[in-house]
mmCIF file of C-alpha atoms and ligand atoms in Angstrom:
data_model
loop_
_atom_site.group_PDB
_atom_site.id
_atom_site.type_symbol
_atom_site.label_atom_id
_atom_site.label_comp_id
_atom_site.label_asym_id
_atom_site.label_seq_id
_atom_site.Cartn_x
_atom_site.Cartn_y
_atom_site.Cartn_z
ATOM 1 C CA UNK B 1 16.410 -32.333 -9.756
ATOM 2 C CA UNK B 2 15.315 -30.789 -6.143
ATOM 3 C CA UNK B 3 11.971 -29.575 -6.760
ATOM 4 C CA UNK B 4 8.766 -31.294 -9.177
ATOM 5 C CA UNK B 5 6.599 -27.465 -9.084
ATOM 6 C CA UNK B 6 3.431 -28.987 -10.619
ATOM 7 C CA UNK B 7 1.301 -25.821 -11.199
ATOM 8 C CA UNK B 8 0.460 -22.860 -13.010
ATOM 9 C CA UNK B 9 2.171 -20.344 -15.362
ATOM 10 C CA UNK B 10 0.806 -17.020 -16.489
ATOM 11 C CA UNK B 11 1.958 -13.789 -17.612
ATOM 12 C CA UNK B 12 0.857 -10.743 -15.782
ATOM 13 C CA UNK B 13 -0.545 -7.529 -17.061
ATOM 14 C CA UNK B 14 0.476 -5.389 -13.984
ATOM 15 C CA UNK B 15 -1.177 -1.908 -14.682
ATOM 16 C CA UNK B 16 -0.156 0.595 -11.324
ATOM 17 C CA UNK B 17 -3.286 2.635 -10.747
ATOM 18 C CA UNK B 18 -4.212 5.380 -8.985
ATOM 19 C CA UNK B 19 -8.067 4.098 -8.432
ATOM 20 C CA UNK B 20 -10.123 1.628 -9.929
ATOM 21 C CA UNK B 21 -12.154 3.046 -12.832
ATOM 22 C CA UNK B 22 -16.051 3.287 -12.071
ATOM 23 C CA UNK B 23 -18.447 1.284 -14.521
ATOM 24 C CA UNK B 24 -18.508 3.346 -18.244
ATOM 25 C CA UNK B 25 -15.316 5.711 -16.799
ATOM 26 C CA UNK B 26 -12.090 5.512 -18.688
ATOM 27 C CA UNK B 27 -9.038 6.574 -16.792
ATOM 28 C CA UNK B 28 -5.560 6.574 -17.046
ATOM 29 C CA UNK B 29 -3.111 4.523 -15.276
ATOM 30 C CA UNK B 30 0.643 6.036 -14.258
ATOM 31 C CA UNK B 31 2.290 2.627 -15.722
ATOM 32 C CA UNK B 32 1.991 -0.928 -17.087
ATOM 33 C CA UNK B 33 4.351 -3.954 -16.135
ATOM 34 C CA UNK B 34 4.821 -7.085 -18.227
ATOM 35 C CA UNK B 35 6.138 -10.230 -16.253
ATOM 36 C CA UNK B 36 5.715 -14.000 -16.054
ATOM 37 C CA UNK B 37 3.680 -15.244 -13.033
ATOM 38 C CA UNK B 38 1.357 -17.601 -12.096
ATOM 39 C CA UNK B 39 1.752 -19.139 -8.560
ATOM 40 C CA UNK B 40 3.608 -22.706 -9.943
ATOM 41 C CA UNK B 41 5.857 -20.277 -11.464
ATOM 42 C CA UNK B 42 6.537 -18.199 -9.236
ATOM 43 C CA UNK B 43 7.236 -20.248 -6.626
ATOM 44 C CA UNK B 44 9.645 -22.320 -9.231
ATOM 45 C CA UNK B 45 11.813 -19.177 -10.324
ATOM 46 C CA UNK B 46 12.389 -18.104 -6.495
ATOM 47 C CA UNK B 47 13.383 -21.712 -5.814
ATOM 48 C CA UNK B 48 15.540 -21.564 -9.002
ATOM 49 C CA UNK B 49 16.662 -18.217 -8.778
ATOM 50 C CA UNK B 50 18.194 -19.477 -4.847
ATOM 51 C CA UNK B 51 19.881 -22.182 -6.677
ATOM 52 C CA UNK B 52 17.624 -25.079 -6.506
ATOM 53 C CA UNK B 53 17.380 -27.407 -9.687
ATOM 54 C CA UNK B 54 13.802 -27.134 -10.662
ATOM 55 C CA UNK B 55 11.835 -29.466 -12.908
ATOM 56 C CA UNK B 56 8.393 -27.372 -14.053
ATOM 57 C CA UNK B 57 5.296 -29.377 -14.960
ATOM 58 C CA UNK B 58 3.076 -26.945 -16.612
ATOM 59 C CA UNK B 59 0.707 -26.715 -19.926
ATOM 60 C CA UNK B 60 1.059 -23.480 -22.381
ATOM 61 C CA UNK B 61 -1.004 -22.411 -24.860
ATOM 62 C CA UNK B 62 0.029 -21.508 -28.307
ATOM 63 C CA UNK B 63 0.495 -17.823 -27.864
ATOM 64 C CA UNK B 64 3.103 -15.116 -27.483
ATOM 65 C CA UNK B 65 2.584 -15.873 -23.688
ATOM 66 C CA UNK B 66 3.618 -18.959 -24.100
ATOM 67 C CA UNK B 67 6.807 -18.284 -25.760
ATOM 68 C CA UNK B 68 7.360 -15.628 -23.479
ATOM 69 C CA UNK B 69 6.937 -17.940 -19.909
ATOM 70 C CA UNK B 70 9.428 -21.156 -21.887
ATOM 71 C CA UNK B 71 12.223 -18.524 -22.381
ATOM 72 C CA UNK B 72 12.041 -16.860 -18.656
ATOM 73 C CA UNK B 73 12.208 -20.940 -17.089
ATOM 74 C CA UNK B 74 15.307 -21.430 -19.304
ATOM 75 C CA UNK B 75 16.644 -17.493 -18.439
ATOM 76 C CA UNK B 76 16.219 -18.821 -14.696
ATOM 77 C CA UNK B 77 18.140 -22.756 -15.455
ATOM 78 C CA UNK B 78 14.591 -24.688 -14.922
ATOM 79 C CA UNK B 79 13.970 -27.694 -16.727
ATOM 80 C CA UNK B 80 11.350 -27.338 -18.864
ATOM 81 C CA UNK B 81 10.619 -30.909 -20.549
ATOM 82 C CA UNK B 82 7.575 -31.367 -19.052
ATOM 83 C CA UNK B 83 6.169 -28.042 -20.208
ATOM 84 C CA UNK B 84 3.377 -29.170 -22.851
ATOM 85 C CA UNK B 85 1.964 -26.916 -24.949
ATOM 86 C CA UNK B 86 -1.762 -26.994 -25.880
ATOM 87 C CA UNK B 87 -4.027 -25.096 -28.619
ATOM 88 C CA UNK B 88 -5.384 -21.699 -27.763
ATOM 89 C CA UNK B 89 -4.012 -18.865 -24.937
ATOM 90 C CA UNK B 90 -1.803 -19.580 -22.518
ATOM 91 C CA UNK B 91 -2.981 -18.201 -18.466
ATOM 92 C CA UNK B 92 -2.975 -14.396 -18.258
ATOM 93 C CA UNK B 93 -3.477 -12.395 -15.176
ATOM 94 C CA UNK B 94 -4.518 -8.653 -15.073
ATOM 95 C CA UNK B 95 -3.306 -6.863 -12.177
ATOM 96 C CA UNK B 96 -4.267 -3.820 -10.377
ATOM 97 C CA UNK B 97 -1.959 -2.141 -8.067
ATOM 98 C CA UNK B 98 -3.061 1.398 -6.096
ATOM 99 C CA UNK B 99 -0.638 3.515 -4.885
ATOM 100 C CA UNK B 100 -0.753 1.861 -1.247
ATOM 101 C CA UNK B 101 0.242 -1.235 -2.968
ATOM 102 C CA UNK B 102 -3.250 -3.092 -2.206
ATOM 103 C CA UNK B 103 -4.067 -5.381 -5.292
ATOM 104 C CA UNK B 104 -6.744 -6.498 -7.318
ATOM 105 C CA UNK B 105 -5.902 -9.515 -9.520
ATOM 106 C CA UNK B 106 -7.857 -11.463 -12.233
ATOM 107 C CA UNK B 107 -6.959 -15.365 -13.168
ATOM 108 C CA UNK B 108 -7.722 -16.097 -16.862
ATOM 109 C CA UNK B 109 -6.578 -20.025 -16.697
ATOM 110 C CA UNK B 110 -6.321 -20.601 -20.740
ATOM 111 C CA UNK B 111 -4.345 -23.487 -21.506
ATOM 112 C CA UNK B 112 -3.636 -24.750 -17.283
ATOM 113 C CA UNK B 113 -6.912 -26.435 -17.554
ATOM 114 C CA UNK B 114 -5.202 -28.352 -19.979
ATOM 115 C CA UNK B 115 -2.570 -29.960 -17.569
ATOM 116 C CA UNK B 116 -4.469 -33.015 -16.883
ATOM 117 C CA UNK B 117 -3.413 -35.952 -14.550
ATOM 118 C CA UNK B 118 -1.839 -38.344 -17.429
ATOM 119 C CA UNK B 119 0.483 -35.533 -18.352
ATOM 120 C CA UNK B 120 1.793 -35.691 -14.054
ATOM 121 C CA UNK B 121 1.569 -39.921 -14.713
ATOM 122 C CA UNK B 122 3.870 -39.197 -18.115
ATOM 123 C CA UNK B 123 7.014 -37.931 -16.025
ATOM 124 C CA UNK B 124 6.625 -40.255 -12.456
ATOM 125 C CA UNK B 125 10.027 -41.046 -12.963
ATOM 126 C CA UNK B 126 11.477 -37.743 -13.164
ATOM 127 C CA UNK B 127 9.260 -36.650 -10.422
ATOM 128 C CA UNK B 128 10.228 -39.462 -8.029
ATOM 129 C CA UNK B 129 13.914 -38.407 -7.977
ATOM 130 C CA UNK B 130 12.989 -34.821 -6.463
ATOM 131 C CA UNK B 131 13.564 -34.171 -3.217
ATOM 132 C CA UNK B 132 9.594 -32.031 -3.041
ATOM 133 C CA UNK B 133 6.676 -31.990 -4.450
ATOM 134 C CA UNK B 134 5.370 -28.275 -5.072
ATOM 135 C CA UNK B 135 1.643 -27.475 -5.869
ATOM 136 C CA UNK B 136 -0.654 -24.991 -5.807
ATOM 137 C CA UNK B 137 -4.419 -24.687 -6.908
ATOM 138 C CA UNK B 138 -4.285 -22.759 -10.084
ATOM 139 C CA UNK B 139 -4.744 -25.767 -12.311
ATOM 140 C CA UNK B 140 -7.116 -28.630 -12.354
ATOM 141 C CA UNK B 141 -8.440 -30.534 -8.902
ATOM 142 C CA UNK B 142 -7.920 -33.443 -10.777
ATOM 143 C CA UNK B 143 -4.554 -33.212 -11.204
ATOM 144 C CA UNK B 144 -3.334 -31.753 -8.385
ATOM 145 C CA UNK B 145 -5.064 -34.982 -6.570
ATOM 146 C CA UNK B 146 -2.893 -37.047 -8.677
ATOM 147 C CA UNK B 147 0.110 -35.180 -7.722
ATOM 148 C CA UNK B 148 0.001 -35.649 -4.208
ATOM 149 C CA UNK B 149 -1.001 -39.179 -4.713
ATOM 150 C CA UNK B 150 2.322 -40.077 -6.955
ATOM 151 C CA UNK B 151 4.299 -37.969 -4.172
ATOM 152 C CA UNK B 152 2.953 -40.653 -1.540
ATOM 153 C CA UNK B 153 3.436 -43.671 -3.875
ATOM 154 C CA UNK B 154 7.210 -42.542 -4.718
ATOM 155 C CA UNK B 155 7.908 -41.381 -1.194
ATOM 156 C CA UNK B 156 8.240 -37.816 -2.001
ATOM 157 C CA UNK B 157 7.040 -35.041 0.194
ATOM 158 C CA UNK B 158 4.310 -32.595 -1.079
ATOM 159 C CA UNK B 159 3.884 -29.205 -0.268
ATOM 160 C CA UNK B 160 0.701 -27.901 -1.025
ATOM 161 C CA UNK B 161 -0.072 -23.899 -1.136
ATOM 162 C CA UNK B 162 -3.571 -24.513 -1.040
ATOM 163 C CA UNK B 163 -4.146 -21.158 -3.003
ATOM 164 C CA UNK B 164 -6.162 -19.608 -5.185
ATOM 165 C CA UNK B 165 -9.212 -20.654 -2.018
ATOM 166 C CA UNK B 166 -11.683 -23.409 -3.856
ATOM 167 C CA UNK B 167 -14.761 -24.157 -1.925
ATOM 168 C CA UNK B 168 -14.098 -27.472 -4.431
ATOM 169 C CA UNK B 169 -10.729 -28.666 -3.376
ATOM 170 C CA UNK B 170 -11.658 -32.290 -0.878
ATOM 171 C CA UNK B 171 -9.981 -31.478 2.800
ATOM 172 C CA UNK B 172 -8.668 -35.165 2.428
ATOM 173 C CA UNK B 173 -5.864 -34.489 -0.022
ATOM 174 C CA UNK B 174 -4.452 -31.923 2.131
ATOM 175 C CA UNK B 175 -4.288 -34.355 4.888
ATOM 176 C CA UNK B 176 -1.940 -36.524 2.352
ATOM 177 C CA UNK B 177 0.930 -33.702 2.560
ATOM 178 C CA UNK B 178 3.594 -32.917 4.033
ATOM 179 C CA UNK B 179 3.454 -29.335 4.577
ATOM 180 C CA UNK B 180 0.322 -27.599 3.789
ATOM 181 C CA UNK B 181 0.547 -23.603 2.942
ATOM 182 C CA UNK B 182 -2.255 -21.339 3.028
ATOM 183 C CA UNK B 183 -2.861 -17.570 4.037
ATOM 184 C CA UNK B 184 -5.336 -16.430 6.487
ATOM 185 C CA UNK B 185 -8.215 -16.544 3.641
ATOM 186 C CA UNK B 186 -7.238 -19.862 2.595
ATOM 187 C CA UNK B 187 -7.595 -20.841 6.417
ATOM 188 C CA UNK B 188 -10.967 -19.366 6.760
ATOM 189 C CA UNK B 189 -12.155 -21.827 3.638
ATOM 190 C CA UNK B 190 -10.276 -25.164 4.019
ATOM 191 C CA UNK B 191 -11.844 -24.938 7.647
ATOM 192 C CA UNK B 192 -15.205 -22.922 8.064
ATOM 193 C CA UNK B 193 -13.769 -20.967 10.694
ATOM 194 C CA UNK B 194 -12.916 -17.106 10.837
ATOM 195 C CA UNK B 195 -8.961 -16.189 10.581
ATOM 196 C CA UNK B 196 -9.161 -12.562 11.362
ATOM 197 C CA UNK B 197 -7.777 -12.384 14.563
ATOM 198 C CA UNK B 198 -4.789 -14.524 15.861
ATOM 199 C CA UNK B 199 -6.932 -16.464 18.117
ATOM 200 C CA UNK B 200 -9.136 -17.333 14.807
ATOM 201 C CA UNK B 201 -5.854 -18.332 12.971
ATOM 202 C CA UNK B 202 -4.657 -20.820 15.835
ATOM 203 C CA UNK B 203 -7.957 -22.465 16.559
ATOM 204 C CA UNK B 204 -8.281 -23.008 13.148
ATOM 205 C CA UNK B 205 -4.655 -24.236 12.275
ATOM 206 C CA UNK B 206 -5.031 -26.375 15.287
ATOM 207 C CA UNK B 207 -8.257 -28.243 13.795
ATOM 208 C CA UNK B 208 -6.225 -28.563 10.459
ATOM 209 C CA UNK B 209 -3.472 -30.932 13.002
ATOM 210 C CA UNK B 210 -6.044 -32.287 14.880
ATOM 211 C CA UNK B 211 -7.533 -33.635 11.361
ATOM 212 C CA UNK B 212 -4.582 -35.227 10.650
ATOM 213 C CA UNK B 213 -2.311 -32.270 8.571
ATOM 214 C CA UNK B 214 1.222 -32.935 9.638
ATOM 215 C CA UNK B 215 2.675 -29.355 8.838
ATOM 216 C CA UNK B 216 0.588 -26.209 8.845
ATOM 217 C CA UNK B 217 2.139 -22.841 7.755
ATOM 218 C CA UNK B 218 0.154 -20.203 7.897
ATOM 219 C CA UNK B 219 1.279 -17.092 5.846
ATOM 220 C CA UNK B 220 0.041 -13.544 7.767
ATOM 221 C CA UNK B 221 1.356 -10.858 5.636
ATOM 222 C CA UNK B 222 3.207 -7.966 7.213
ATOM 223 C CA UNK B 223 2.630 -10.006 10.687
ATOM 224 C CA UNK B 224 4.967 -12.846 9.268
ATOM 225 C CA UNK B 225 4.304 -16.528 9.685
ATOM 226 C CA UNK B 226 3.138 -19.040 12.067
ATOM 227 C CA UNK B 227 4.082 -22.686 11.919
ATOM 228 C CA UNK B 228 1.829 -25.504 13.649
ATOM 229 C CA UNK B 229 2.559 -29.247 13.797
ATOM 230 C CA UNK B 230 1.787 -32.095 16.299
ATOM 231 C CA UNK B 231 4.509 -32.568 19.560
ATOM 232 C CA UNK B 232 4.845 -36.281 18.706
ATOM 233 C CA UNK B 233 4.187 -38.902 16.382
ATOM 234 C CA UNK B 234 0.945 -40.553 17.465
ATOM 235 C CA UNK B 235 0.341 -37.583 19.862
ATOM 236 C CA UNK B 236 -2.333 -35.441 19.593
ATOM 237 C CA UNK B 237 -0.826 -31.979 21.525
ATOM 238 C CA UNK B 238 -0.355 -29.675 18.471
ATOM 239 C CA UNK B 239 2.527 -27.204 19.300
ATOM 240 C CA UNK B 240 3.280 -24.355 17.208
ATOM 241 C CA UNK B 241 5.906 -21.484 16.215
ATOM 242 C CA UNK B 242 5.395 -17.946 15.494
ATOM 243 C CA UNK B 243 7.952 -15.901 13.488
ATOM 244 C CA UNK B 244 7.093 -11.770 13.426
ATOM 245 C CA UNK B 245 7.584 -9.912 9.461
ATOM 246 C CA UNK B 246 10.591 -7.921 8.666
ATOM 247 C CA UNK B 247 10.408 -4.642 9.432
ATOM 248 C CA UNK B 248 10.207 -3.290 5.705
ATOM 249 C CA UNK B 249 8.357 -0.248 3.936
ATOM 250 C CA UNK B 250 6.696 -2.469 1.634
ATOM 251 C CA UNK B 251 6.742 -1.244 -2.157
ATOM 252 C CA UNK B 252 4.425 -3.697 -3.680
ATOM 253 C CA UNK B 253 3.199 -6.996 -1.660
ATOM 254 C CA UNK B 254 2.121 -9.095 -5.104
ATOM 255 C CA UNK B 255 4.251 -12.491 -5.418
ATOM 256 C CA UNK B 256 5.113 -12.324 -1.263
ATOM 257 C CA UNK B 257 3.423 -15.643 -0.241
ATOM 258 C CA UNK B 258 4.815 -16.563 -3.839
ATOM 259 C CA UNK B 259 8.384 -16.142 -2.515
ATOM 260 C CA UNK B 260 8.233 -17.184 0.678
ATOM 261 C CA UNK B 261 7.097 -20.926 -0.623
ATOM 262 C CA UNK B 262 9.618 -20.760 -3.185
ATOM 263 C CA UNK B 263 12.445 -19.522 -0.437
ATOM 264 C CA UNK B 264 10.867 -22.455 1.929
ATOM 265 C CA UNK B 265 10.997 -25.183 -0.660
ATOM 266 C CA UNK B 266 14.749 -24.542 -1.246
ATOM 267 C CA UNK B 267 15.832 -24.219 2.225
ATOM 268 C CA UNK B 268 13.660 -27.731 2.924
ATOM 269 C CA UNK B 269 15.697 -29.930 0.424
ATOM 270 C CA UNK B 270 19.004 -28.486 1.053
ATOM 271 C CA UNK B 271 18.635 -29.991 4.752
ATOM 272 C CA UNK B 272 17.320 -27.278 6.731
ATOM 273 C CA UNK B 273 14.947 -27.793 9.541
ATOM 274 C CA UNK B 274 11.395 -26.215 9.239
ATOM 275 C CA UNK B 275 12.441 -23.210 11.544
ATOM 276 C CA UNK B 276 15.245 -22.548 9.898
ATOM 277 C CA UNK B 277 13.816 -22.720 6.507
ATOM 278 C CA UNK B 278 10.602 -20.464 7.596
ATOM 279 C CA UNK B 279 13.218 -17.831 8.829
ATOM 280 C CA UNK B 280 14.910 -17.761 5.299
ATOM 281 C CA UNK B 281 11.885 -17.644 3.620
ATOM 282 C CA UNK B 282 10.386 -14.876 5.891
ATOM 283 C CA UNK B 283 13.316 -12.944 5.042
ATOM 284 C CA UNK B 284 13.114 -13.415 1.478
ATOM 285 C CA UNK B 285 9.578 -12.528 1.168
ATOM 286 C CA UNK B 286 10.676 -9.395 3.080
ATOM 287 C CA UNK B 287 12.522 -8.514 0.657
ATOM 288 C CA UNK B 288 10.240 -9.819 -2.537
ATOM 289 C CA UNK B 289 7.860 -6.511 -1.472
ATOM 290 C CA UNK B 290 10.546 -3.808 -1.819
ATOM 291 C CA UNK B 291 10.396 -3.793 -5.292
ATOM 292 C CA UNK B 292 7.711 -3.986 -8.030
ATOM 293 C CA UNK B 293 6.043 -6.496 -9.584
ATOM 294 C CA UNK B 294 6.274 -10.491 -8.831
ATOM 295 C CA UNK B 295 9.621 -12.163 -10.202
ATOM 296 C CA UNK B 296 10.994 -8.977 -10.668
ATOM 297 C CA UNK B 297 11.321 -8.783 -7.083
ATOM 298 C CA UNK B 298 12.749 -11.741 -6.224
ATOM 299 C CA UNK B 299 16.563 -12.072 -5.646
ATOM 300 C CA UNK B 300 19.428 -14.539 -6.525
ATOM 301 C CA UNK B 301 21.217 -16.461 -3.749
ATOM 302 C CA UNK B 302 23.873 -13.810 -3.846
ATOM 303 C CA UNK B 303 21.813 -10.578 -4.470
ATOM 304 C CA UNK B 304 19.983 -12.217 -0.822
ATOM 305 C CA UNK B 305 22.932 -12.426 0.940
ATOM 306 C CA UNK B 306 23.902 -9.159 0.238
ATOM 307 C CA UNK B 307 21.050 -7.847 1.448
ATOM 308 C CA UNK B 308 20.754 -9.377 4.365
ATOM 309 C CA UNK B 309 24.544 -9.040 5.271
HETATM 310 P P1 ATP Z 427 0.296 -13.028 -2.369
HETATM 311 O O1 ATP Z 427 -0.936 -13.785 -2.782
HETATM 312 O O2 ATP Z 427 0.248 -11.555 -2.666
HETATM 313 O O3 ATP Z 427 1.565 -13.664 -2.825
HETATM 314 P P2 ATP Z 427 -0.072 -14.195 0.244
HETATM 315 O O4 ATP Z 427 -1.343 -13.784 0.910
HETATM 316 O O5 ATP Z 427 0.016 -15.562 -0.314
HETATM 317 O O6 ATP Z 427 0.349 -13.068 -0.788
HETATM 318 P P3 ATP Z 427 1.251 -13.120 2.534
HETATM 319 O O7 ATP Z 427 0.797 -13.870 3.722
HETATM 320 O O8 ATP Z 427 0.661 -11.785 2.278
HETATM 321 O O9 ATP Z 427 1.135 -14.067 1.273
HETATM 322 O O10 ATP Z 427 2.826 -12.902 2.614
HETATM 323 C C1 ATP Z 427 3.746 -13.989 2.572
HETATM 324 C C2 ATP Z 427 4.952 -13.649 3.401
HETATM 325 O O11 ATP Z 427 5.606 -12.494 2.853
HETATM 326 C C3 ATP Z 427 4.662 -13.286 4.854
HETATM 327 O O12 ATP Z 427 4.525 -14.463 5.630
HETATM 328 C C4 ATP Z 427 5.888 -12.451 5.195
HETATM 329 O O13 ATP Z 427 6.980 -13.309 5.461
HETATM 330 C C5 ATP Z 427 6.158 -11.712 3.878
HETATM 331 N N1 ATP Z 427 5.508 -10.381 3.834
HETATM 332 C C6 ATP Z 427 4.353 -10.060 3.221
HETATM 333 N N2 ATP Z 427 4.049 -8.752 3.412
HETATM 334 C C7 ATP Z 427 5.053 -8.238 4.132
HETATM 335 C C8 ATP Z 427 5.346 -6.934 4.671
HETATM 336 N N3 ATP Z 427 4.515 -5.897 4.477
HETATM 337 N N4 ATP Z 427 6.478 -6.780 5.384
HETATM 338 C C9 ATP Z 427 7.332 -7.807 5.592
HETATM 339 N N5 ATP Z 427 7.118 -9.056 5.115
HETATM 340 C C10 ATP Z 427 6.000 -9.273 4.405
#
């Protein structure tokens, strides 16, 4: 296996709007999308879908859901053995997308609050012959702390996308990773400071190096990425690397950051160096938001190439 994705799964009621009912109004909505998400799965399917061998860790419930998310890993070659399944629903996420593609999303976790740290313990040994440790925060605190720390004690690097933003999640474990992914929001809570200007987003992704975070990628939308890291080992001059969006007319942005870790991930354990790997993934994410919906926007190796041929 390349990639241990330790995280979430849930499948996504995606109802295209054209506003937001007001309290007591009923409205209708143009049209309804059914899909598998859920950030750990996202991210695994665009690492899979780029040919990647991906080993899922994940808890279902007992649900059509969960039926429904165990066939799509298999339709996209990920291993599912580690997929347990628990008693009552599996995660579900309504979606709301208006017709300039802003979104509004709700998380019901269901049975990922079941995924507890003995069920990360019960496969060490298939985790610790990955080449990356994927996580996000969609599941427990508890044991995404116990991911990172088996990633340290078998010498495999974690990524963290430090996403949904907790106000719980201890600073300390995101020290412990390799490569630590948030957006600008994410910024402004792991660090207190504001991330609405680029000069908020570098003073704070500085104090994240400064702290002792080894690789900081900050995800800026349709302004593209920016990449932070110390100059040398033992140093404490952070240098960083900016890389501008694609140029796209964006169709629906839901999934993007989704992609781009996925996209990242893959490029990282089939040898490439972070730039390289950040331009891939920018590009992929580029073109994740041409098309509707979350994994039904991202692209196989070959329907990539293509495209960016
Ligand atoms: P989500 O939660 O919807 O997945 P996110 O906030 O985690 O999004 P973003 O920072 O919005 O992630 O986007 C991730 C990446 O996707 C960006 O760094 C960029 O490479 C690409 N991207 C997003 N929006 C656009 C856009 N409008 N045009 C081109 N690229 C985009």
């Amino acid at each position: 296996m390349d990639i241990a994705v330790i995280g979430s799964n849930n499948v996504d009621l995606i109802t295209y709007i054209d506003r937001m009912p007001t309290e007591g109004e009923t409205l209708e909505a143009p049209s309804f999308q059914l899909g598998c998400g859920g950030k750990g799965s996202n991210q695994a399917v665009a690492a899979a879908r780029l040919g990647s061998r991906v080993l899922m860790v994940t808890c279902v419930g007992d649900d059509i859901f969960a039926d429904m998310t165990v066939e799509n890993y298999r339709n996209n070659g990920i291993d599912t053995d580690h997929v347990k399944r628990a008693h009552g629903t599996s995660g579900v996420a309504p979606i709301f997308v208006d017709p300039h593609s802003r979104n509004s999303i709700l998380i019901v976790k269901g049975a990922n609050n079941d995924l507890t740290p003995e069920d990360v313990e019960a496969c060490r040994e298939q985790i610790a012959q990955c080449a990356l440790i994927v996580c996000q925060l969609e599941i427990r605190l508890d044991t995404v702390y116990v991911a990172i720390a088996l990633g340290e004690q078998v010498g495999v690097p974690v990524l963290l996308n430090p996403a949904p933003a907790s106000p719980d999640f201890n600073f300390d474990w995101a020290r412990r990773c390799t490569y630590l992914m948030p957006n600008e929001s994410e910024l402004t809570l792991l660090t207190g400071m504001p991330c609405d200007s680029d000069e908020g987003v570098e003073a704070a992704a500085r104090t994240l190096v400064e702290h002792g975070c080894r690789h900081v990628i900050v995800t800026l939308g349709s302004r593209g990425a920016w990449w932070f890291t110390r100059a040398n080992e033992g140093g404490l001059h952070v240098v960083s690397q900016r890389i501008d969006a694609l140029r796209v007319d964006p169709v629906d942005t839901t999934g993007a950051g989704d992609a781009f870790i996925g996209a990242f991930a893959h490029r990282i354990v089939h040898g490439d160096a972070i730039p390289e790997a950040l331009e891939y993934a920018n590009s992929y994410a580029a073109m994740s938001v041409l098309k509707r919906g979350t994994q039904y926007s991202y692209a196989t190796a070959d329907e990539f190439d293509r495209w960016r041929a």
